[in-house]
Amino acid sequence: MTSTPESIEDYYARVAAATDDEGRLPVAVEEMPGWDIFPFETESLRIKPLQPLADAEPDRRGEDPATCDCAGPDSADDGLLVWSNDRWRLTIVPDTGLPVVLSLGPKRHMDLPTMPADWAAEFGRLIATISAGIEALPSVGRAQIAKYGDGGAHLHLWLFGRPARMLQLRGSPLLDWEENLPRVPRAVAQANARPIGEALVPAYGGAVGRLDG
Ligand SMILES: [Zn+2]
C-alpha cells in the first residue's frame, strides 16, 4: 500500500509506459474521444508524442507581484469592463466564438492558493451570481467555469456561456469547439454581458462598465 503522494517521476513513468514506439498514447476511443460531444473524428486523429518532463515549472507572467499588471495603473474602461468594485473586476474576453466569455479577478495581487479566506468567501458568492447571470441569457444553456493559471500568476477565473440547445458543445470539449466557431461580434458580447454586470451592483456595490465602443 502506498502511504505518501506519488512523485511526478513515477507518474510520468506510468504514462510513458503506455506509449507506442513513437512515444504516442493511443486515442481513448472508449472514453470521451468516442462520445458524440467530442468534436473530432477519431479515424484520422493521433496524439502528439509525449514530451519529456521539464526541468522545472516555468515562471508565469506576473509571478513577481512588482511586475504584475496589478502593480501598474488601473486599466482604463476600454469597453470590455463588465463590472468592478474596490476589490474585484469582471471583464469580457473579446474575440471568442461563444455568446459570452468573462474573466473574474481580484484587484489585489493573489492566486487562488494564496487568497485570504474573506476574499475566497466573496469569490464564491460572486461566482454563483455571475453563473446565474450567464445562464439567464437566452443564447446560453450552461455556464462553465475554469481556473488554469498556467500563463499568468494573477488569479483570473474564466466563465464561459455554452450555447443553448447545441448539445454537441456540452462538457469540456466546449473550448475545442470554441476555437472553430465564428467570432461573436463585440457589440453582441457587450449586450450579453451588460445584465450580468447590472445584477452584481445591488449585492456587491461598484458599477458596471461602459460596454460600448
Ligand atoms: Zn497581480
XYZ file of N, CA, C and O and ligand atoms in Angstrom:
853
model
N 0.842 -1.198 0.000
C 0.000 0.000 0.000
C 0.874 1.242 0.000
O 1.857 1.321 0.743
N 0.531 2.213 -0.847
C 1.290 3.458 -0.895
C 0.795 4.402 0.193
O -0.399 4.604 0.346
N 1.761 4.977 0.921
C 1.354 5.830 2.046
C 1.685 7.296 1.827
O 1.273 8.142 2.609
N 2.456 7.600 0.768
C 2.801 9.010 0.518
C 2.387 9.382 -0.903
O 2.293 8.519 -1.776
N 2.168 10.682 -1.148
C 1.792 11.109 -2.506
C 2.877 10.724 -3.518
O 4.071 10.781 -3.242
N 2.434 10.381 -4.711
C 3.335 9.888 -5.750
C 4.208 11.014 -6.306
O 3.753 12.160 -6.446
N 5.433 10.708 -6.669
C 6.316 11.685 -7.329
C 5.888 11.862 -8.779
O 5.233 10.991 -9.370
N 6.269 13.001 -9.370
C 5.961 13.216 -10.786
C 6.753 12.244 -11.661
O 6.270 11.821 -12.717
N 7.950 11.841 -11.201
C 8.716 10.871 -11.992
C 7.965 9.540 -12.099
O 7.925 8.917 -13.168
N 7.373 9.110 -10.982
C 6.625 7.854 -11.015
C 5.357 8.003 -11.858
O 4.978 7.102 -12.607
N 4.716 9.147 -11.722
C 3.520 9.394 -12.531
C 3.871 9.357 -14.014
O 3.228 8.686 -14.826
N 4.953 10.099 -14.354
C 5.362 10.205 -15.754
C 5.750 8.838 -16.308
O 5.446 8.502 -17.460
N 6.460 8.050 -15.510
C 6.910 6.729 -15.969
C 5.713 5.857 -16.344
O 5.773 5.092 -17.319
N 4.651 5.970 -15.597
C 3.470 5.158 -15.903
C 2.833 5.611 -17.216
O 2.387 4.791 -18.019
N 2.807 6.953 -17.440
C 2.257 7.464 -18.702
C 3.142 7.029 -19.866
O 2.652 6.535 -20.894
N 4.460 7.192 -19.695
C 5.388 6.856 -20.775
C 5.301 5.368 -21.139
O 5.446 4.994 -22.306
N 5.058 4.538 -20.135
C 4.982 3.095 -20.387
C 3.778 2.730 -21.248
O 3.736 1.644 -21.837
N 2.813 3.631 -21.324
C 1.603 3.363 -22.110
C 1.728 3.852 -23.552
O 0.794 3.710 -24.334
N 2.872 4.450 -23.922
C 3.037 4.982 -25.272
C 3.583 3.915 -26.214
O 4.128 2.894 -25.778
N 3.448 4.175 -27.520
C 3.939 3.237 -28.528
C 5.385 3.560 -28.915
O 6.051 4.358 -28.244
N 5.851 2.964 -30.009
C 7.246 3.139 -30.420
C 7.585 4.588 -30.754
O 8.742 4.991 -30.693
N 6.579 5.378 -31.151
C 6.798 6.805 -31.458
C 6.537 7.700 -30.267
O 6.537 8.925 -30.395
N 6.289 7.123 -29.118
C 6.015 7.919 -27.929
C 4.596 8.435 -27.865
O 4.306 9.367 -27.110
N 3.700 7.832 -28.664
C 2.316 8.314 -28.700
C 1.412 7.436 -27.840
O 1.507 6.209 -27.877
N 0.507 8.101 -27.112
C -0.562 7.389 -26.429
C -1.642 7.034 -27.437
O -1.866 7.779 -28.398
N -2.323 5.910 -27.256
C -3.465 5.611 -28.131
C -4.615 6.583 -27.847
O -4.770 7.049 -26.716
N -5.393 6.889 -28.886
C -6.599 7.706 -28.680
C -7.615 6.859 -27.911
O -7.906 5.727 -28.285
N -8.135 7.407 -26.832
C -9.021 6.653 -25.931
C -10.428 6.611 -26.511
O -11.342 7.282 -26.032
N -10.605 5.808 -27.556
C -11.887 5.805 -28.275
C -13.033 5.261 -27.421
O -14.198 5.474 -27.732
N -12.702 4.555 -26.335
C -13.753 4.082 -25.437
C -14.189 5.170 -24.460
O -15.183 5.016 -23.768
N -13.422 6.260 -24.397
C -13.742 7.354 -23.482
C -14.286 8.539 -24.282
O -14.859 8.367 -25.333
N -14.039 9.770 -23.800
C -14.628 10.941 -24.439
C -14.348 11.050 -25.946
O -15.222 11.500 -26.698
N -13.158 10.672 -26.426
C -12.960 10.771 -27.879
C -13.973 9.972 -28.692
O -14.152 10.233 -29.884
N -14.634 9.015 -28.064
C -15.663 8.265 -28.775
C -17.071 8.778 -28.533
O -18.024 8.272 -29.134
N -17.210 9.779 -27.653
C -18.538 10.297 -27.354
C -19.002 11.275 -28.434
O -18.179 11.861 -29.147
N -20.316 11.508 -28.464
C -20.833 12.410 -29.504
C -20.427 13.861 -29.262
O -20.493 14.672 -30.178
N -20.013 14.219 -28.051
C -19.591 15.604 -27.807
C -18.151 15.848 -28.224
O -17.699 16.983 -28.239
N -17.404 14.797 -28.558
C -16.018 15.011 -28.975
C -16.025 15.620 -30.381
O -16.664 15.084 -31.293
N -15.330 16.754 -30.584
C -15.520 17.496 -31.844
C -14.786 16.917 -33.049
O -15.045 17.362 -34.170
N -13.899 15.952 -32.857
C -13.094 15.480 -33.980
C -13.401 14.018 -34.293
O -13.705 13.223 -33.401
N -13.323 13.661 -35.572
C -13.481 12.260 -35.958
C -12.194 11.530 -35.607
O -11.089 12.034 -35.829
N -12.338 10.347 -35.054
C -11.165 9.693 -34.466
C -10.321 8.927 -35.488
O -9.162 8.631 -35.218
N -10.870 8.635 -36.687
C -10.122 7.811 -37.631
C -8.777 8.452 -37.994
O -7.772 7.769 -38.152
N -8.790 9.781 -38.158
C -7.571 10.462 -38.591
C -6.844 11.134 -37.431
O -5.903 11.891 -37.628
N -7.291 10.845 -36.219
C -6.746 11.550 -35.053
C -5.578 10.763 -34.462
O -5.645 9.554 -34.301
N -4.493 11.467 -34.154
C -3.449 10.832 -33.381
C -2.887 11.833 -32.390
O -2.910 13.048 -32.632
N -2.409 11.335 -31.289
C -1.939 12.181 -30.197
C -0.454 12.456 -30.396
O 0.305 11.579 -30.810
N -0.049 13.684 -30.155
C 1.357 14.055 -30.307
C 2.236 13.223 -29.377
O 1.804 12.846 -28.279
N 3.489 12.938 -29.807
C 4.393 12.175 -28.931
C 4.551 12.860 -27.574
O 4.577 14.088 -27.482
N 4.664 12.049 -26.544
C 4.821 12.552 -25.182
C 6.165 13.269 -25.053
O 7.203 12.726 -25.425
N 6.149 14.485 -24.545
C 7.401 15.223 -24.328
C 7.999 14.829 -22.984
O 7.285 14.406 -22.072
N 9.329 14.968 -22.856
C 9.956 14.640 -21.564
C 9.516 15.627 -20.489
O 9.037 16.727 -20.786
N 9.714 15.244 -19.244
C 9.439 16.165 -18.142
C 10.302 17.407 -18.286
O 11.487 17.315 -18.596
N 9.736 18.581 -18.054
C 10.536 19.811 -17.989
C 11.386 19.774 -16.718
O 11.052 19.081 -15.750
N 12.474 20.529 -16.749
C 13.341 20.568 -15.560
C 12.602 21.168 -14.373
O 12.831 20.777 -13.220
N 11.759 22.148 -14.660
C 11.019 22.819 -13.590
C 9.809 23.514 -14.212
O 9.745 23.697 -15.426
N 8.863 23.890 -13.400
C 7.747 24.714 -13.862
C 8.280 26.094 -14.247
O 9.053 26.700 -13.503
N 7.900 26.613 -15.417
C 8.371 27.951 -15.793
C 7.670 29.032 -14.980
O 6.543 28.846 -14.515
N 8.356 30.156 -14.812
C 7.705 31.327 -14.210
C 6.547 31.750 -15.087
O 6.614 31.668 -16.317
N 5.500 32.231 -14.455
C 4.356 32.744 -15.199
C 4.426 34.268 -15.255
O 5.148 34.887 -14.488
N 3.655 34.845 -16.162
C 3.566 36.297 -16.237
C 3.076 36.837 -14.891
O 2.098 36.343 -14.330
N 3.795 37.827 -14.348
C 3.383 38.432 -13.086
C 3.710 37.602 -11.854
O 3.125 37.810 -10.797
N 4.638 36.658 -11.998
C 4.991 35.830 -10.839
C 5.537 36.705 -9.708
O 5.261 36.460 -8.534
N 6.335 37.708 -10.086
C 6.790 38.718 -9.123
C 5.720 39.809 -9.072
O 5.466 40.475 -10.071
N 5.072 39.993 -7.927
C 3.983 40.985 -7.862
C 4.397 42.363 -8.352
O 3.552 43.120 -8.867
N 5.683 42.708 -8.235
C 6.131 44.040 -8.667
C 6.024 44.213 -10.174
O 5.935 45.338 -10.678
N 6.036 43.101 -10.920
C 5.970 43.181 -12.375
C 4.589 42.798 -12.920
O 4.390 42.774 -14.130
N 3.667 42.478 -12.020
C 2.325 42.066 -12.451
C 1.536 43.293 -12.931
O 1.776 44.419 -12.480
N 0.583 43.044 -13.817
C -0.263 44.138 -14.312
C -0.943 44.894 -13.170
O -1.182 46.099 -13.271
N -1.242 44.197 -12.074
C -1.974 44.836 -10.978
C -1.119 45.870 -10.251
O -1.651 46.676 -9.481
N 0.198 45.844 -10.476
C 1.078 46.833 -9.848
C 1.078 48.147 -10.629
O 1.534 49.167 -10.121
N 0.568 48.112 -11.865
C 0.523 49.313 -12.694
C -0.746 50.104 -12.432
O -1.538 49.760 -11.546
N -0.936 51.160 -13.216
C -2.155 51.955 -13.053
C -3.388 51.137 -13.414
O -3.312 50.222 -14.237
N -4.512 51.437 -12.759
C -5.769 50.754 -13.049
C -6.092 50.933 -14.533
O -6.054 52.047 -15.045
N -6.365 49.824 -15.206
C -6.598 49.914 -16.648
C -7.876 50.708 -16.927
O -8.853 50.639 -16.193
N -7.838 51.468 -17.996
C -8.989 52.285 -18.359
C -10.156 51.388 -18.777
O -9.979 50.230 -19.121
N -11.348 51.927 -18.732
C -12.525 51.202 -19.198
C -12.510 51.224 -20.723
O -12.813 52.224 -21.360
N -12.114 50.107 -21.298
C -11.909 50.020 -22.740
C -13.105 49.401 -23.463
O -12.970 48.921 -24.580
N -14.256 49.433 -22.819
C -15.435 48.833 -23.421
C -15.597 47.368 -23.097
O -16.574 46.749 -23.507
N -14.615 46.796 -22.367
C -14.668 45.381 -22.013
C -14.895 45.168 -20.517
O -15.037 44.035 -20.066
N -14.895 46.258 -19.745
C -15.140 46.139 -18.304
C -16.636 45.946 -18.071
O -17.447 46.817 -18.404
N -16.998 44.786 -17.511
C -18.407 44.489 -17.251
C -18.840 45.110 -15.933
O -19.912 45.706 -15.827
N -17.985 44.967 -14.925
C -18.323 45.454 -13.584
C -17.047 45.475 -12.752
O -16.134 44.659 -12.964
N -16.988 46.398 -11.817
C -15.896 46.379 -10.833
C -16.366 47.056 -9.559
O -17.280 47.895 -9.574
N -15.747 46.646 -8.457
C -15.886 47.401 -7.219
C -14.470 47.606 -6.665
O -13.501 47.517 -7.427
N -14.325 47.883 -5.374
C -12.984 48.196 -4.874
C -12.098 46.965 -4.768
O -10.896 47.097 -4.571
N -12.660 45.752 -4.914
C -11.852 44.536 -4.761
C -11.782 43.670 -6.013
O -10.809 42.948 -6.207
N -12.784 43.726 -6.859
C -12.898 42.760 -7.948
C -13.133 43.451 -9.283
O -13.672 44.552 -9.336
N -12.779 42.726 -10.346
C -13.004 43.223 -11.702
C -13.517 42.065 -12.565
O -12.935 40.972 -12.574
N -14.601 42.329 -13.299
C -15.165 41.341 -14.230
C -15.077 41.931 -15.630
O -15.601 43.032 -15.877
N -14.422 41.234 -16.543
C -14.224 41.762 -17.892
C -14.682 40.760 -18.952
O -14.751 39.548 -18.703
N -14.985 41.298 -20.127
C -15.257 40.469 -21.302
C -13.926 40.012 -21.890
O -13.006 40.815 -22.042
N -13.831 38.722 -22.197
C -12.725 38.238 -23.014
C -13.194 38.360 -24.461
O -14.140 37.672 -24.862
N -12.584 39.256 -25.241
C -13.108 39.529 -26.587
C -12.671 38.464 -27.600
O -11.820 37.615 -27.304
N -13.268 38.544 -28.763
C -12.840 37.721 -29.888
C -12.993 36.233 -29.596
O -12.052 35.452 -29.730
N -14.197 35.836 -29.147
C -14.455 34.417 -28.948
C -15.664 34.003 -29.767
O -16.410 34.846 -30.270
N -15.873 32.706 -29.857
C -16.995 32.169 -30.602
C -18.190 31.831 -29.728
O -19.179 31.318 -30.228
N -18.107 32.104 -28.428
C -19.206 31.792 -27.510
C -20.014 33.051 -27.212
O -19.496 34.165 -27.335
N -21.284 32.904 -26.805
C -22.110 34.082 -26.523
C -21.459 35.028 -25.528
O -21.578 36.241 -25.652
N -20.775 34.458 -24.542
C -20.082 35.310 -23.578
C -18.929 34.515 -22.959
O -19.077 33.325 -22.649
N -17.779 35.155 -22.860
C -16.645 34.636 -22.092
C -16.183 35.771 -21.193
O -15.879 36.864 -21.672
N -16.183 35.522 -19.881
C -15.832 36.552 -18.906
C -14.610 36.122 -18.104
O -14.324 34.928 -17.971
N -13.917 37.119 -17.563
C -12.778 36.861 -16.681
C -13.018 37.616 -15.385
O -13.259 38.827 -15.394
N -12.978 36.889 -14.268
C -13.156 37.484 -12.941
C -11.841 37.405 -12.192
O -11.228 36.338 -12.122
N -11.398 38.548 -11.649
C -10.151 38.531 -10.890
C -10.144 39.582 -9.799
O -10.894 40.567 -9.853
N -9.282 39.385 -8.795
C -9.132 40.368 -7.728
C -8.251 41.520 -8.186
O -7.362 41.334 -9.022
N -8.486 42.705 -7.643
C -7.619 43.840 -7.969
C -6.285 43.734 -7.236
O -5.277 44.225 -7.724
N -6.275 43.121 -6.064
C -5.031 42.927 -5.323
C -4.335 41.658 -5.820
O -5.003 40.699 -6.225
N -2.998 41.661 -5.789
C -2.266 40.512 -6.313
C -2.470 39.272 -5.436
O -2.169 39.289 -4.243
N -2.990 38.234 -6.033
C -3.115 36.946 -5.346
C -3.431 35.883 -6.385
O -3.892 36.174 -7.482
N -3.135 34.641 -6.013
C -3.569 33.493 -6.804
C -4.560 32.724 -5.928
O -4.733 33.044 -4.750
N -5.194 31.727 -6.483
C -6.206 31.031 -5.691
C -5.617 30.394 -4.423
O -6.208 30.521 -3.345
N -4.455 29.745 -4.510
C -3.915 29.149 -3.273
C -3.482 30.181 -2.235
O -3.276 29.824 -1.074
N -3.301 31.434 -2.639
C -2.860 32.461 -1.697
C -3.992 33.441 -1.355
O -3.745 34.502 -0.781
N -5.213 33.088 -1.703
C -6.339 34.000 -1.474
C -6.754 33.992 -0.005
O -7.008 32.930 0.564
N -6.822 35.179 0.628
C -7.297 35.231 2.017
C -8.717 34.686 2.127
O -9.513 34.772 1.178
N -9.037 34.164 3.296
C -10.322 33.465 3.472
C -11.518 34.376 3.210
O -12.511 33.942 2.618
N -11.431 35.639 3.632
C -12.602 36.508 3.433
C -12.786 36.830 1.953
O -13.906 36.944 1.465
N -11.653 36.944 1.227
C -11.753 37.124 -0.218
C -12.343 35.866 -0.871
O -13.171 35.948 -1.783
N -11.904 34.711 -0.413
C -12.378 33.450 -1.001
C -13.879 33.297 -0.793
O -14.595 32.808 -1.677
N -14.364 33.724 0.366
C -15.800 33.639 0.627
C -16.572 34.521 -0.354
O -17.596 34.112 -0.917
N -16.050 35.736 -0.571
C -16.724 36.641 -1.502
C -16.590 36.133 -2.940
O -17.519 36.260 -3.756
N -15.448 35.558 -3.252
C -15.203 34.975 -4.574
C -16.265 33.915 -4.887
O -16.844 33.894 -5.978
N -16.544 33.061 -3.932
C -17.552 32.026 -4.134
C -18.924 32.606 -4.405
O -19.652 32.139 -5.298
N -19.282 33.644 -3.666
C -20.592 34.273 -3.867
C -20.655 34.929 -5.247
O -21.675 34.852 -5.943
N -19.564 35.577 -5.634
C -19.530 36.219 -6.954
C -19.697 35.190 -8.071
O -20.420 35.428 -9.049
N -19.007 34.073 -7.937
C -19.099 33.036 -8.967
C -20.545 32.572 -9.123
O -21.044 32.380 -10.239
N -21.233 32.426 -7.989
C -22.630 31.984 -8.049
C -23.500 33.025 -8.755
O -24.315 32.686 -9.630
N -23.325 34.300 -8.410
C -24.155 35.345 -9.014
C -23.864 35.481 -10.509
O -24.788 35.612 -11.329
N -22.592 35.449 -10.873
C -22.223 35.589 -12.283
C -22.711 34.375 -13.081
O -23.209 34.511 -14.210
N -22.595 33.193 -12.492
C -23.091 31.993 -13.180
C -24.582 32.095 -13.461
O -25.055 31.722 -14.544
N -25.318 32.616 -12.488
C -26.766 32.778 -12.683
C -27.040 33.766 -13.816
O -27.949 33.553 -14.632
N -26.245 34.834 -13.869
C -26.423 35.813 -14.935
C -26.116 35.233 -16.305
O -26.812 35.530 -17.294
N -25.081 34.411 -16.387
C -24.726 33.791 -17.663
C -25.840 32.842 -18.117
O -26.271 32.857 -19.274
N -26.335 32.031 -17.168
C -27.358 31.044 -17.545
C -28.711 31.679 -17.810
O -29.592 31.047 -18.388
N -28.892 32.940 -17.408
C -30.148 33.639 -17.696
C -30.184 34.182 -19.125
O -31.249 34.583 -19.604
N -29.048 34.176 -19.820
C -29.024 34.699 -21.188
C -29.782 33.754 -22.120
O -29.651 32.538 -22.010
N -30.558 34.313 -23.067
C -31.355 33.449 -23.940
C -30.521 32.576 -24.873
O -31.005 31.552 -25.343
N -29.281 32.967 -25.118
C -28.437 32.182 -26.030
C -27.556 31.177 -25.297
O -26.750 30.493 -25.930
N -27.698 31.083 -23.970
C -26.815 30.222 -23.178
C -27.593 29.075 -22.549
O -28.689 29.271 -22.016
N -27.009 27.878 -22.619
C -27.578 26.721 -21.939
C -27.009 26.563 -20.540
O -27.746 26.445 -19.571
N -25.660 26.591 -20.447
C -24.985 26.418 -19.158
C -23.794 27.353 -19.062
O -23.168 27.686 -20.078
N -23.483 27.723 -17.815
C -22.228 28.395 -17.538
C -21.176 27.339 -17.211
O -21.439 26.411 -16.456
N -20.006 27.485 -17.831
C -18.854 26.649 -17.473
C -17.791 27.542 -16.853
O -17.681 28.725 -17.205
N -16.994 26.984 -15.964
C -16.024 27.770 -15.196
C -14.679 27.060 -15.198
O -14.628 25.841 -15.095
N -13.599 27.848 -15.342
C -12.265 27.244 -15.364
C -11.251 28.159 -14.692
O -11.301 29.376 -14.839
N -10.347 27.564 -13.948
C -9.180 28.251 -13.421
C -7.976 27.450 -13.898
O -7.813 26.299 -13.508
N -7.160 28.072 -14.785
C -5.968 27.380 -15.276
C -4.728 27.899 -14.553
O -4.038 27.160 -13.865
N -4.429 29.189 -14.765
C -3.292 29.767 -14.054
C -1.943 29.319 -14.573
O -0.932 29.439 -13.868
N -1.885 28.772 -15.797
C -0.588 28.360 -16.346
C 0.135 29.509 -17.029
O 1.345 29.445 -17.219
N -0.597 30.556 -17.423
C 0.035 31.658 -18.136
C 0.327 32.855 -17.241
O 1.383 33.459 -17.321
N -0.603 33.190 -16.378
C -0.459 34.352 -15.511
C -0.572 33.954 -14.052
O -1.362 33.075 -13.693
N 0.236 34.618 -13.208
C 0.248 34.302 -11.780
C -0.875 35.002 -11.031
O -1.196 34.632 -9.912
N -1.447 36.050 -11.646
C -2.545 36.781 -11.006
C -3.842 36.032 -11.285
O -4.175 35.773 -12.440
N -4.556 35.684 -10.229
C -5.758 34.869 -10.390
C -6.725 35.465 -11.407
O -7.104 36.633 -11.315
N -7.108 34.677 -12.363
C -8.146 35.070 -13.311
C -8.986 33.831 -13.603
O -8.493 32.835 -14.123
N -10.240 33.931 -13.217
C -11.181 32.833 -13.426
C -11.891 33.049 -14.752
O -12.302 34.158 -15.076
N -12.037 31.980 -15.506
C -12.751 32.044 -16.783
C -14.173 31.554 -16.581
O -14.400 30.535 -15.925
N -15.125 32.283 -17.157
C -16.525 31.844 -17.134
C -17.049 31.875 -18.567
O -16.972 32.895 -19.249
N -17.556 30.732 -19.010
C -17.969 30.567 -20.402
C -19.475 30.326 -20.471
O -20.026 29.566 -19.664
N -20.134 30.919 -21.458
C -21.528 30.599 -21.729
C -21.595 29.560 -22.842
O -21.237 29.849 -23.982
N -22.061 28.357 -22.493
C -22.190 27.312 -23.528
C -23.498 27.557 -24.286
O -24.549 27.675 -23.682
N -23.431 27.678 -25.615
C -24.632 27.985 -26.391
C -25.786 27.028 -26.089
O -25.589 25.818 -25.968
N -26.974 27.604 -25.952
C -28.171 26.819 -25.632
C -28.511 25.859 -26.770
O -28.354 26.183 -27.950
N -28.955 24.697 -26.409
C -29.536 23.699 -27.309
C -28.546 23.196 -28.361
O -28.946 22.466 -29.271
N -27.290 23.546 -28.238
C -26.256 22.965 -29.107
C -25.563 21.892 -28.270
O -24.535 22.121 -27.646
N -26.186 20.714 -28.273
C -25.792 19.699 -27.299
C -24.433 19.076 -27.605
O -23.804 18.490 -26.734
N -23.965 19.235 -28.841
C -22.613 18.778 -29.165
C -21.558 19.534 -28.373
O -20.439 19.073 -28.242
N -21.932 20.740 -27.907
C -20.957 21.609 -27.267
C -20.897 21.420 -25.749
O -20.216 22.160 -25.044
N -21.631 20.415 -25.251
C -21.635 20.195 -23.808
C -20.267 19.705 -23.325
O -19.503 19.115 -24.067
N -20.025 19.971 -22.044
C -18.856 19.395 -21.387
C -17.545 20.064 -21.758
O -17.512 21.126 -22.385
N -16.460 19.429 -21.370
C -15.139 20.044 -21.523
C -14.690 20.233 -22.972
O -13.783 21.036 -23.209
N -15.264 19.526 -23.988
C -14.861 19.843 -25.369
C -15.336 21.217 -25.843
O -15.023 21.626 -26.952
N -16.084 21.942 -25.008
C -16.602 23.250 -25.429
C -15.496 24.140 -25.995
O -15.686 24.807 -27.014
N -14.346 24.145 -25.334
C -13.286 25.046 -25.779
C -12.629 24.573 -27.071
O -12.071 25.367 -27.815
N -12.678 23.279 -27.356
C -12.183 22.808 -28.658
C -13.110 23.290 -29.776
O -12.668 23.636 -30.869
N -14.407 23.298 -29.480
C -15.358 23.866 -30.437
C -15.150 25.364 -30.572
O -15.197 25.919 -31.665
N -14.956 26.023 -29.442
C -14.912 27.492 -29.416
C -13.912 28.036 -30.422
O -14.195 29.009 -31.129
N -12.755 27.422 -30.496
C -11.707 27.907 -31.396
C -12.173 27.916 -32.846
O -11.662 28.663 -33.675
N -13.119 27.061 -33.168
C -13.523 26.856 -34.561
C -14.837 27.538 -34.919
O -15.241 27.521 -36.081
N -15.512 28.120 -33.916
C -16.772 28.807 -34.182
C -16.486 30.219 -34.704
O -15.467 30.816 -34.343
N -17.383 30.767 -35.536
C -17.187 32.162 -35.977
C -17.212 33.105 -34.781
O -17.898 32.843 -33.788
N -16.460 34.197 -34.887
C -16.338 35.154 -33.779
C -17.658 35.864 -33.536
O -18.356 36.267 -34.482
N -18.003 36.015 -32.263
C -19.201 36.775 -31.881
C -18.866 38.262 -31.977
O -17.850 38.705 -31.435
N -19.706 39.049 -32.670
C -19.422 40.489 -32.761
C -19.295 41.116 -31.375
O -20.009 40.755 -30.439
N -18.396 42.082 -31.274
C -18.116 42.728 -29.993
C -19.375 43.335 -29.362
O -19.609 43.196 -28.164
N -20.221 43.973 -30.189
C -21.437 44.597 -29.652
C -22.395 43.549 -29.088
O -23.128 43.818 -28.124
N -22.402 42.355 -29.680
C -23.256 41.281 -29.166
C -22.734 40.806 -27.808
O -23.504 40.635 -26.849
N -21.425 40.618 -27.718
C -20.834 40.200 -26.435
C -21.100 41.247 -25.354
O -21.390 40.904 -24.199
N -21.017 42.523 -25.721
C -21.264 43.594 -24.743
C -22.719 43.577 -24.275
O -23.002 43.725 -23.083
N -23.650 43.391 -25.222
C -25.070 43.358 -24.853
C -25.382 42.149 -23.978
O -26.225 42.222 -23.074
N -24.700 41.027 -24.233
C -24.904 39.840 -23.404
C -24.341 40.049 -21.997
O -24.897 39.564 -21.012
N -23.228 40.763 -21.897
C -22.561 40.915 -20.597
C -23.240 41.951 -19.707
O -23.144 41.880 -18.479
N -23.925 42.924 -20.313
C -24.456 44.051 -19.535
C -25.359 43.611 -18.380
O -25.146 44.038 -17.229
N -26.374 42.760 -18.614
C -27.233 42.376 -17.470
C -26.483 41.592 -16.398
O -26.882 41.622 -15.226
N -25.419 40.915 -16.775
C -24.621 40.183 -15.774
C -23.955 41.181 -14.833
O -23.939 41.006 -13.611
N -23.418 42.268 -15.401
C -22.801 43.306 -14.571
C -23.826 44.033 -13.727
O -23.597 44.292 -12.536
N -24.977 44.335 -14.324
C -26.007 45.078 -13.594
C -26.514 44.284 -12.383
O -26.856 44.870 -11.352
N -26.528 42.957 -12.506
C -27.021 42.128 -11.398
C -26.045 42.107 -10.225
O -26.424 41.729 -9.108
N -24.790 42.492 -10.472
C -23.800 42.453 -9.394
C -23.855 43.692 -8.500
O -23.482 43.633 -7.323
N -24.311 44.801 -9.049
C -24.249 46.073 -8.310
C -25.067 46.036 -7.009
O -24.558 46.461 -5.959
N -26.309 45.542 -7.013
C -27.075 45.565 -5.757
C -26.407 44.780 -4.629
O -26.477 45.183 -3.466
N -25.764 43.672 -4.951
C -25.208 42.816 -3.905
C -23.774 43.183 -3.539
O -23.348 42.976 -2.400
N -23.003 43.713 -4.497
C -21.563 43.883 -4.266
C -21.100 45.316 -4.483
O -19.898 45.589 -4.402
N -22.027 46.239 -4.762
C -21.638 47.624 -4.964
C -20.898 47.791 -6.282
O -21.064 47.010 -7.221
N -20.076 48.826 -6.345
C -19.325 49.077 -7.568
C -20.237 49.590 -8.675
O -21.329 50.106 -8.422
N -19.791 49.408 -9.906
C -20.524 49.960 -11.043
C -20.259 49.115 -12.272
O -19.226 48.438 -12.380
N -21.179 49.169 -13.216
C -20.978 48.492 -14.499
C -20.055 49.368 -15.366
O -19.964 50.584 -15.169
N -19.399 48.735 -16.322
C -18.543 49.467 -17.245
C -19.353 50.095 -18.366
O -20.593 49.978 -18.415
N -18.651 50.745 -19.279
C -19.323 51.415 -20.395
C -19.949 50.413 -21.352
O -21.042 50.602 -21.859
N -19.214 49.352 -21.633
C -19.695 48.304 -22.528
C -20.191 48.837 -23.866
O -21.258 48.470 -24.355
N -19.409 49.749 -24.439
C -19.668 50.168 -25.809
C -18.313 50.482 -26.451
O -17.293 50.518 -25.784
N -18.356 50.696 -27.735
C -17.128 51.044 -28.451
C -16.215 49.860 -28.666
O -16.448 48.772 -28.201
Zn -1.138 40.762 -9.814
